[in-house]
Amino acid sequence: MSKKKYQPLTIPRLSWKRETLSNTFGELVAQPLEPGFGITLGNALRRILLGGVEGSAVTAVIIQNVNNEFSALEGIVEDTMQVVLNIKGLVVRNSTGEPGKMTLNVTGEAVASAADIVTDEHLEIVNKDHIIAHVAQGGTLTLEFTVESGRGYQAAQWPVGKALQEDNTIYVDAMFSPIRNITFDVEKTRVGRDIDYDKLTIAVETDGSETPVDVMHYAVSLLRTQLEHFLLTVEIPFNEISAVPEEEKREQQPQVEESLLKGIPVDLLLKPIDELELSVRGHNCLVNAGIKRVIDLVNLTEDEALKIKNFGRKSFNEVGESLKPYGLSFGMNIKESDVKKALENKDKEADHESSKW
């Protein structure tokens, strides 16, 4: 398929939804995409994220005075099998990817949790409130864990033909993947007059050992590396032939900002909420929550506003009514930098008009 000239591709813009992004969850939006590419890219990324992202987990444990997983544990409420199952629930963050060791030693009546575990320097327990076992009065629980890294699921690595180990090691199944759930959705979006382009939204949920942003970066790197080996000759430079000229970009940028802020009193956004003449109760609740400017108020989502202390439904409705006359509402997600640029452009236009006289 050798040609002198190729048709350009639509290059998507990517952004994480700020209001959803946390250490365990995030939604990535990619738009516009060529028609049909939303399903293609969504499926590929979902499968890579579910099965290809590496993580760390406990792969073996030594329990003092126990040589197999079917033994009773003296002085412990749970039996060995239940303790092993609880150990599988540990979430481990590994800063280097190297194997490591962890230990736990609890004596006397107490709840042995993940917070009692001592780790190597490069390891960290994420779910510290996870319960390992309940130690009875006079009992002692001593554990030594082996942590390894890998991808997906790994069955317990028992040596063939040797059920009992000389050092009493019990091997356990491991789920290395930090991914808890991945879903994606494809909608249609507009480019100019064409409404057939795709908008892809991918929701990423992790166990907290890795952030959604990091696992997405890993998955894209992995997918790109694999696909590069399918190239039979020099790669077609679609990024270059599809790039928007710099001059066109500079011309388009103000149009985007103007469309976002069109019809909104830009001067008001950076002023204190006192300008809205709110009731004393609503005003005080917002100020106590750190909401002091109009832009801070309109960038609140409805859920965030209703969670403000003493800011009930009545105050919420009252503030919403106060915003309406200005064309404002909750959840507008306006960037302060865009407001400042709009104000600068407004000043320049005013200077330009005055210079004519």
mmCIF file of N, CA, C and O in Angstrom, residues 253-330:
data_model
loop_
_atom_site.group_PDB
_atom_site.id
_atom_site.type_symbol
_atom_site.label_atom_id
_atom_site.label_comp_id
_atom_site.label_asym_id
_atom_site.label_seq_id
_atom_site.Cartn_x
_atom_site.Cartn_y
_atom_site.Cartn_z
ATOM 1 N N GLN A 253 -7.833 28.770 19.070
ATOM 2 C CA GLN A 253 -7.887 28.747 20.525
ATOM 3 C C GLN A 253 -8.809 29.810 21.118
ATOM 4 O O GLN A 253 -9.671 29.491 21.935
ATOM 5 N N PRO A 254 -8.709 31.081 20.697
ATOM 6 C CA PRO A 254 -9.606 32.071 21.265
ATOM 7 C C PRO A 254 -11.064 31.757 20.987
ATOM 8 O O PRO A 254 -11.923 32.064 21.798
ATOM 9 N N GLN A 255 -11.350 31.094 19.811
ATOM 10 C CA GLN A 255 -12.732 30.769 19.493
ATOM 11 C C GLN A 255 -13.302 29.794 20.501
ATOM 12 O O GLN A 255 -14.445 29.901 20.912
ATOM 13 N N VAL A 256 -12.465 28.797 20.941
ATOM 14 C CA VAL A 256 -12.922 27.824 21.931
ATOM 15 C C VAL A 256 -13.234 28.521 23.244
ATOM 16 O O VAL A 256 -14.274 28.313 23.861
ATOM 17 N N GLU A 257 -12.277 29.400 23.705
ATOM 18 C CA GLU A 257 -12.502 30.099 24.963
ATOM 19 C C GLU A 257 -13.742 30.972 24.887
ATOM 20 O O GLU A 257 -14.540 31.024 25.813
ATOM 21 N N GLU A 258 -13.908 31.675 23.742
ATOM 22 C CA GLU A 258 -15.051 32.550 23.609
ATOM 23 C C GLU A 258 -16.354 31.774 23.650
ATOM 24 O O GLU A 258 -17.336 32.190 24.248
ATOM 25 N N SER A 259 -16.357 30.541 23.025
ATOM 26 C CA SER A 259 -17.592 29.764 23.010
ATOM 27 C C SER A 259 -17.940 29.266 24.419
ATOM 28 O O SER A 259 -19.105 29.201 24.783
ATOM 29 N N LEU A 260 -16.905 28.923 25.227
ATOM 30 C CA LEU A 260 -17.157 28.439 26.585
ATOM 31 C C LEU A 260 -17.716 29.535 27.476
ATOM 32 O O LEU A 260 -18.540 29.286 28.349
ATOM 33 N N LEU A 261 -17.222 30.767 27.259
ATOM 34 C CA LEU A 261 -17.606 31.870 28.142
ATOM 35 C C LEU A 261 -18.651 32.781 27.518
ATOM 36 O O LEU A 261 -18.978 33.820 28.087
ATOM 37 N N LYS A 262 -19.158 32.352 26.336
ATOM 38 C CA LYS A 262 -20.126 33.194 25.628
ATOM 39 C C LYS A 262 -21.391 33.387 26.472
ATOM 40 O O LYS A 262 -21.972 32.439 26.976
ATOM 41 N N GLY A 263 -21.798 34.639 26.620
ATOM 42 C CA GLY A 263 -23.026 34.938 27.352
ATOM 43 C C GLY A 263 -22.854 34.993 28.851
ATOM 44 O O GLY A 263 -23.814 35.204 29.580
ATOM 45 N N ILE A 264 -21.620 34.790 29.331
ATOM 46 C CA ILE A 264 -21.361 34.802 30.777
ATOM 47 C C ILE A 264 -20.680 36.106 31.151
ATOM 48 O O ILE A 264 -19.755 36.539 30.454
ATOM 49 N N PRO A 265 -21.098 36.759 32.230
ATOM 50 C CA PRO A 265 -20.425 37.990 32.655
ATOM 51 C C PRO A 265 -19.053 37.671 33.232
ATOM 52 O O PRO A 265 -18.917 37.391 34.428
ATOM 53 N N VAL A 266 -18.029 37.703 32.366
ATOM 54 C CA VAL A 266 -16.686 37.279 32.756
ATOM 55 C C VAL A 266 -16.154 38.098 33.931
ATOM 56 O O VAL A 266 -15.479 37.586 34.809
ATOM 57 N N ASP A 267 -16.490 39.395 33.932
ATOM 58 C CA ASP A 267 -16.003 40.263 35.022
ATOM 59 C C ASP A 267 -16.453 39.755 36.387
ATOM 60 O O ASP A 267 -15.753 39.919 37.380
ATOM 61 N N LEU A 268 -17.616 39.136 36.440
ATOM 62 C CA LEU A 268 -18.185 38.711 37.720
ATOM 63 C C LEU A 268 -17.493 37.478 38.297
ATOM 64 O O LEU A 268 -17.433 37.301 39.517
ATOM 65 N N LEU A 269 -16.931 36.624 37.429
ATOM 66 C CA LEU A 269 -16.442 35.323 37.875
ATOM 67 C C LEU A 269 -15.332 35.397 38.923
ATOM 68 O O LEU A 269 -15.263 34.557 39.814
ATOM 69 N N LEU A 270 -14.460 36.390 38.819
ATOM 70 C CA LEU A 270 -13.339 36.471 39.755
ATOM 71 C C LEU A 270 -13.648 37.359 40.953
ATOM 72 O O LEU A 270 -12.782 37.613 41.789
ATOM 73 N N LYS A 271 -14.897 37.812 41.057
ATOM 74 C CA LYS A 271 -15.282 38.662 42.186
ATOM 75 C C LYS A 271 -15.789 37.819 43.349
ATOM 76 O O LYS A 271 -16.185 36.663 43.177
ATOM 77 N N PRO A 272 -15.846 38.391 44.578
ATOM 78 C CA PRO A 272 -16.349 37.634 45.741
ATOM 79 C C PRO A 272 -17.817 37.281 45.567
ATOM 80 O O PRO A 272 -18.556 37.968 44.842
ATOM 81 N N ILE A 273 -18.257 36.230 46.260
ATOM 82 C CA ILE A 273 -19.656 35.806 46.160
ATOM 83 C C ILE A 273 -20.592 36.840 46.785
ATOM 84 O O ILE A 273 -21.807 36.750 46.595
ATOM 85 N N ASP A 274 -20.034 37.846 47.484
ATOM 86 C CA ASP A 274 -20.870 38.923 48.034
ATOM 87 C C ASP A 274 -21.666 39.611 46.919
ATOM 88 O O ASP A 274 -22.747 40.153 47.152
ATOM 89 N N GLU A 275 -21.102 39.604 45.690
ATOM 90 C CA GLU A 275 -21.758 40.266 44.559
ATOM 91 C C GLU A 275 -23.114 39.630 44.233
ATOM 92 O O GLU A 275 -23.954 40.251 43.596
ATOM 93 N N LEU A 276 -23.317 38.374 44.672
ATOM 94 C CA LEU A 276 -24.557 37.672 44.329
ATOM 95 C C LEU A 276 -25.687 37.981 45.305
ATOM 96 O O LEU A 276 -26.817 37.553 45.091
ATOM 97 N N GLU A 277 -25.362 38.703 46.392
ATOM 98 C CA GLU A 277 -26.358 39.087 47.401
ATOM 99 C C GLU A 277 -27.130 37.861 47.906
ATOM 100 O O GLU A 277 -28.364 37.802 47.863
ATOM 101 N N LEU A 278 -26.395 36.872 48.379
ATOM 102 C CA LEU A 278 -26.986 35.641 48.904
ATOM 103 C C LEU A 278 -27.529 35.873 50.304
ATOM 104 O O LEU A 278 -27.200 36.887 50.946
ATOM 105 N N SER A 279 -28.341 34.924 50.797
ATOM 106 C CA SER A 279 -28.820 35.020 52.174
ATOM 107 C C SER A 279 -27.629 34.850 53.124
ATOM 108 O O SER A 279 -26.588 34.264 52.753
ATOM 109 N N VAL A 280 -27.772 35.316 54.345
ATOM 110 C CA VAL A 280 -26.676 35.255 55.310
ATOM 111 C C VAL A 280 -26.260 33.806 55.557
ATOM 112 O O VAL A 280 -25.072 33.472 55.597
ATOM 113 N N ARG A 281 -27.270 32.919 55.703
ATOM 114 C CA ARG A 281 -26.964 31.516 55.990
ATOM 115 C C ARG A 281 -26.174 30.864 54.850
ATOM 116 O O ARG A 281 -25.124 30.259 55.064
ATOM 117 N N GLY A 282 -26.692 31.032 53.626
ATOM 118 C CA GLY A 282 -26.017 30.434 52.479
ATOM 119 C C GLY A 282 -24.627 31.014 52.287
ATOM 120 O O GLY A 282 -23.660 30.282 52.022
ATOM 121 N N HIS A 283 -24.506 32.334 52.442
ATOM 122 C CA HIS A 283 -23.218 33.010 52.280
ATOM 123 C C HIS A 283 -22.197 32.487 53.287
ATOM 124 O O HIS A 283 -21.060 32.157 52.948
ATOM 125 N N ASN A 284 -22.609 32.397 54.575
ATOM 126 C CA ASN A 284 -21.672 31.961 55.617
ATOM 127 C C ASN A 284 -21.242 30.509 55.420
ATOM 128 O O ASN A 284 -20.078 30.159 55.650
ATOM 129 N N CYS A 285 -22.189 29.651 55.016
ATOM 130 C CA CYS A 285 -21.833 28.235 54.778
ATOM 131 C C CYS A 285 -20.770 28.124 53.690
ATOM 132 O O CYS A 285 -19.800 27.354 53.802
ATOM 133 N N LEU A 286 -20.941 28.893 52.610
ATOM 134 C CA LEU A 286 -19.995 28.831 51.491
ATOM 135 C C LEU A 286 -18.626 29.371 51.895
ATOM 136 O O LEU A 286 -17.595 28.783 51.584
ATOM 137 N N VAL A 287 -18.615 30.482 52.598
ATOM 138 C CA VAL A 287 -17.333 31.079 53.020
ATOM 139 C C VAL A 287 -16.592 30.139 53.973
ATOM 140 O O VAL A 287 -15.380 29.948 53.859
ATOM 141 N N ASN A 288 -17.353 29.522 54.911
ATOM 142 C CA ASN A 288 -16.717 28.577 55.837
ATOM 143 C C ASN A 288 -16.141 27.360 55.123
ATOM 144 O O ASN A 288 -15.210 26.714 55.615
ATOM 145 N N ALA A 289 -16.710 27.038 53.948
ATOM 146 C CA ALA A 289 -16.205 25.902 53.163
ATOM 147 C C ALA A 289 -15.107 26.321 52.200
ATOM 148 O O ALA A 289 -14.654 25.516 51.381
ATOM 149 N N GLY A 290 -14.686 27.594 52.270
ATOM 150 C CA GLY A 290 -13.592 28.057 51.415
ATOM 151 C C GLY A 290 -14.042 28.538 50.054
ATOM 152 O O GLY A 290 -13.212 28.776 49.173
ATOM 153 N N ILE A 291 -15.360 28.660 49.838
ATOM 154 C CA ILE A 291 -15.888 29.133 48.545
ATOM 155 C C ILE A 291 -16.081 30.634 48.660
ATOM 156 O O ILE A 291 -17.088 31.101 49.215
ATOM 157 N N LYS A 292 -15.119 31.393 48.155
ATOM 158 C CA LYS A 292 -15.156 32.845 48.355
ATOM 159 C C LYS A 292 -15.381 33.626 47.070
ATOM 160 O O LYS A 292 -15.760 34.787 47.108
ATOM 161 N N ARG A 293 -15.103 33.025 45.901
ATOM 162 C CA ARG A 293 -15.290 33.732 44.639
ATOM 163 C C ARG A 293 -16.401 33.063 43.821
ATOM 164 O O ARG A 293 -16.696 31.868 44.004
ATOM 165 N N VAL A 294 -16.953 33.815 42.888
ATOM 166 C CA VAL A 294 -18.044 33.284 42.065
ATOM 167 C C VAL A 294 -17.566 32.084 41.237
ATOM 168 O O VAL A 294 -18.274 31.095 41.092
ATOM 169 N N ILE A 295 -16.327 32.147 40.724
ATOM 170 C CA ILE A 295 -15.821 31.041 39.898
ATOM 171 C C ILE A 295 -15.687 29.755 40.721
ATOM 172 O O ILE A 295 -15.942 28.657 40.223
ATOM 173 N N ASP A 296 -15.320 29.900 42.024
ATOM 174 C CA ASP A 296 -15.233 28.720 42.890
ATOM 175 C C ASP A 296 -16.620 28.112 43.088
ATOM 176 O O ASP A 296 -16.771 26.892 43.161
ATOM 177 N N LEU A 297 -17.625 28.977 43.162
ATOM 178 C CA LEU A 297 -18.996 28.507 43.385
ATOM 179 C C LEU A 297 -19.539 27.768 42.173
ATOM 180 O O LEU A 297 -20.096 26.670 42.290
ATOM 181 N N VAL A 298 -19.385 28.340 40.970
ATOM 182 C CA VAL A 298 -19.969 27.710 39.774
ATOM 183 C C VAL A 298 -19.203 26.452 39.371
ATOM 184 O O VAL A 298 -19.723 25.628 38.619
ATOM 185 N N ASN A 299 -17.964 26.306 39.859
ATOM 186 C CA ASN A 299 -17.202 25.088 39.536
ATOM 187 C C ASN A 299 -17.523 23.928 40.476
ATOM 188 O O ASN A 299 -17.059 22.806 40.275
ATOM 189 N N LEU A 300 -18.315 24.199 41.523
ATOM 190 C CA LEU A 300 -18.777 23.117 42.401
ATOM 191 C C LEU A 300 -19.802 22.270 41.660
ATOM 192 O O LEU A 300 -20.682 22.807 40.977
ATOM 193 N N THR A 301 -19.721 20.943 41.793
ATOM 194 C CA THR A 301 -20.803 20.103 41.282
ATOM 195 C C THR A 301 -21.958 20.151 42.283
ATOM 196 O O THR A 301 -21.774 20.575 43.431
ATOM 197 N N GLU A 302 -23.129 19.740 41.845
ATOM 198 C CA GLU A 302 -24.288 19.760 42.745
ATOM 199 C C GLU A 302 -24.034 18.870 43.974
ATOM 200 O O GLU A 302 -24.401 19.227 45.100
ATOM 201 N N ASP A 303 -23.403 17.713 43.756
ATOM 202 C CA ASP A 303 -23.112 16.807 44.888
ATOM 203 C C ASP A 303 -22.162 17.464 45.874
ATOM 204 O O ASP A 303 -22.325 17.354 47.093
ATOM 205 N N GLU A 304 -21.115 18.145 45.341
ATOM 206 C CA GLU A 304 -20.152 18.809 46.224
ATOM 207 C C GLU A 304 -20.835 19.913 47.023
ATOM 208 O O GLU A 304 -20.556 20.096 48.211
ATOM 209 N N ALA A 305 -21.743 20.655 46.379
ATOM 210 C CA ALA A 305 -22.428 21.745 47.078
ATOM 211 C C ALA A 305 -23.303 21.209 48.207
ATOM 212 O O ALA A 305 -23.318 21.756 49.313
ATOM 213 N N LEU A 306 -24.008 20.102 47.940
ATOM 214 C CA LEU A 306 -24.917 19.556 48.952
ATOM 215 C C LEU A 306 -24.173 18.906 50.118
ATOM 216 O O LEU A 306 -24.769 18.634 51.153
ATOM 217 N N LYS A 307 -22.879 18.632 49.933
ATOM 218 C CA LYS A 307 -22.089 18.043 51.017
ATOM 219 C C LYS A 307 -21.499 19.103 51.948
ATOM 220 O O LYS A 307 -20.902 18.777 52.970
ATOM 221 N N ILE A 308 -21.644 20.401 51.589
ATOM 222 C CA ILE A 308 -21.115 21.464 52.449
ATOM 223 C C ILE A 308 -21.907 21.478 53.753
ATOM 224 O O ILE A 308 -23.140 21.388 53.752
ATOM 225 N N LYS A 309 -21.189 21.599 54.855
ATOM 226 C CA LYS A 309 -21.798 21.543 56.189
ATOM 227 C C LYS A 309 -22.883 22.615 56.338
ATOM 228 O O LYS A 309 -22.647 23.784 56.037
ATOM 229 N N ASN A 310 -24.058 22.194 56.786
ATOM 230 C CA ASN A 310 -25.218 23.070 57.053
ATOM 231 C C ASN A 310 -25.783 23.719 55.792
ATOM 232 O O ASN A 310 -26.644 24.583 55.879
ATOM 233 N N PHE A 311 -25.284 23.336 54.603
ATOM 234 C CA PHE A 311 -25.773 23.897 53.340
ATOM 235 C C PHE A 311 -26.838 22.948 52.804
ATOM 236 O O PHE A 311 -26.564 22.068 52.001
ATOM 237 N N GLY A 312 -28.059 23.108 53.258
ATOM 238 C CA GLY A 312 -29.127 22.179 52.905
ATOM 239 C C GLY A 312 -29.713 22.436 51.538
ATOM 240 O O GLY A 312 -29.260 23.310 50.792
ATOM 241 N N ARG A 313 -30.753 21.673 51.227
ATOM 242 C CA ARG A 313 -31.405 21.783 49.926
ATOM 243 C C ARG A 313 -31.989 23.184 49.714
ATOM 244 O O ARG A 313 -31.957 23.725 48.619
ATOM 245 N N LYS A 314 -32.509 23.801 50.805
ATOM 246 C CA LYS A 314 -33.108 25.124 50.672
ATOM 247 C C LYS A 314 -32.048 26.149 50.238
ATOM 248 O O LYS A 314 -32.267 26.949 49.326
ATOM 249 N N SER A 315 -30.887 26.126 50.907
ATOM 250 C CA SER A 315 -29.807 27.053 50.541
ATOM 251 C C SER A 315 -29.302 26.763 49.128
ATOM 252 O O SER A 315 -28.990 27.678 48.357
ATOM 253 N N PHE A 316 -29.244 25.474 48.794
ATOM 254 C CA PHE A 316 -28.782 25.077 47.462
ATOM 255 C C PHE A 316 -29.687 25.683 46.376
ATOM 256 O O PHE A 316 -29.220 26.267 45.392
ATOM 257 N N ASN A 317 -31.016 25.545 46.575
ATOM 258 C CA ASN A 317 -31.961 26.086 45.587
ATOM 259 C C ASN A 317 -31.877 27.613 45.530
ATOM 260 O O ASN A 317 -31.951 28.205 44.449
ATOM 261 N N GLU A 318 -31.699 28.217 46.684
ATOM 262 C CA GLU A 318 -31.632 29.683 46.742
ATOM 263 C C GLU A 318 -30.409 30.197 45.977
ATOM 264 O O GLU A 318 -30.506 31.139 45.185
ATOM 265 N N VAL A 319 -29.273 29.561 46.180
ATOM 266 C CA VAL A 319 -28.053 29.977 45.481
ATOM 267 C C VAL A 319 -28.195 29.724 43.980
ATOM 268 O O VAL A 319 -27.791 30.551 43.147
ATOM 269 N N GLY A 320 -28.796 28.586 43.621
ATOM 270 C CA GLY A 320 -29.012 28.285 42.206
ATOM 271 C C GLY A 320 -29.858 29.360 41.523
ATOM 272 O O GLY A 320 -29.562 29.771 40.391
ATOM 273 N N GLU A 321 -30.896 29.838 42.215
ATOM 274 C CA GLU A 321 -31.751 30.892 41.663
ATOM 275 C C GLU A 321 -30.975 32.201 41.527
ATOM 276 O O GLU A 321 -31.212 32.981 40.601
ATOM 277 N N SER A 322 -30.041 32.450 42.456
ATOM 278 C CA SER A 322 -29.246 33.678 42.395
ATOM 279 C C SER A 322 -28.275 33.664 41.217
ATOM 280 O O SER A 322 -27.888 34.718 40.703
ATOM 281 N N LEU A 323 -27.870 32.476 40.791
ATOM 282 C CA LEU A 323 -26.913 32.357 39.679
ATOM 283 C C LEU A 323 -27.595 32.494 38.317
ATOM 284 O O LEU A 323 -26.980 32.952 37.342
ATOM 285 N N LYS A 324 -28.856 32.063 38.241
ATOM 286 C CA LYS A 324 -29.556 32.011 36.947
ATOM 287 C C LYS A 324 -29.565 33.321 36.167
ATOM 288 O O LYS A 324 -29.321 33.329 34.958
ATOM 289 N N PRO A 325 -29.868 34.464 36.799
ATOM 290 C CA PRO A 325 -29.930 35.718 36.031
ATOM 291 C C PRO A 325 -28.635 36.051 35.295
ATOM 292 O O PRO A 325 -28.648 36.799 34.326
ATOM 293 N N TYR A 326 -27.510 35.492 35.767
ATOM 294 C CA TYR A 326 -26.211 35.763 35.131
ATOM 295 C C TYR A 326 -25.827 34.669 34.129
ATOM 296 O O TYR A 326 -24.717 34.682 33.601
ATOM 297 N N GLY A 327 -26.719 33.732 33.917
ATOM 298 C CA GLY A 327 -26.401 32.632 33.011
ATOM 299 C C GLY A 327 -25.451 31.629 33.635
ATOM 300 O O GLY A 327 -24.760 30.889 32.933
ATOM 301 N N LEU A 328 -25.393 31.595 34.972
ATOM 302 C CA LEU A 328 -24.468 30.708 35.687
ATOM 303 C C LEU A 328 -25.224 29.567 36.357
ATOM 304 O O LEU A 328 -26.437 29.647 36.582
ATOM 305 N N SER A 329 -24.498 28.511 36.704
ATOM 306 C CA SER A 329 -25.097 27.368 37.400
ATOM 307 C C SER A 329 -23.977 26.578 38.065
ATOM 308 O O SER A 329 -22.793 26.886 37.884
ATOM 309 N N PHE A 330 -24.319 25.533 38.809
ATOM 310 C CA PHE A 330 -23.303 24.651 39.404
ATOM 311 C C PHE A 330 -22.688 23.762 38.318
ATOM 312 O O PHE A 330 -23.306 23.499 37.288
#
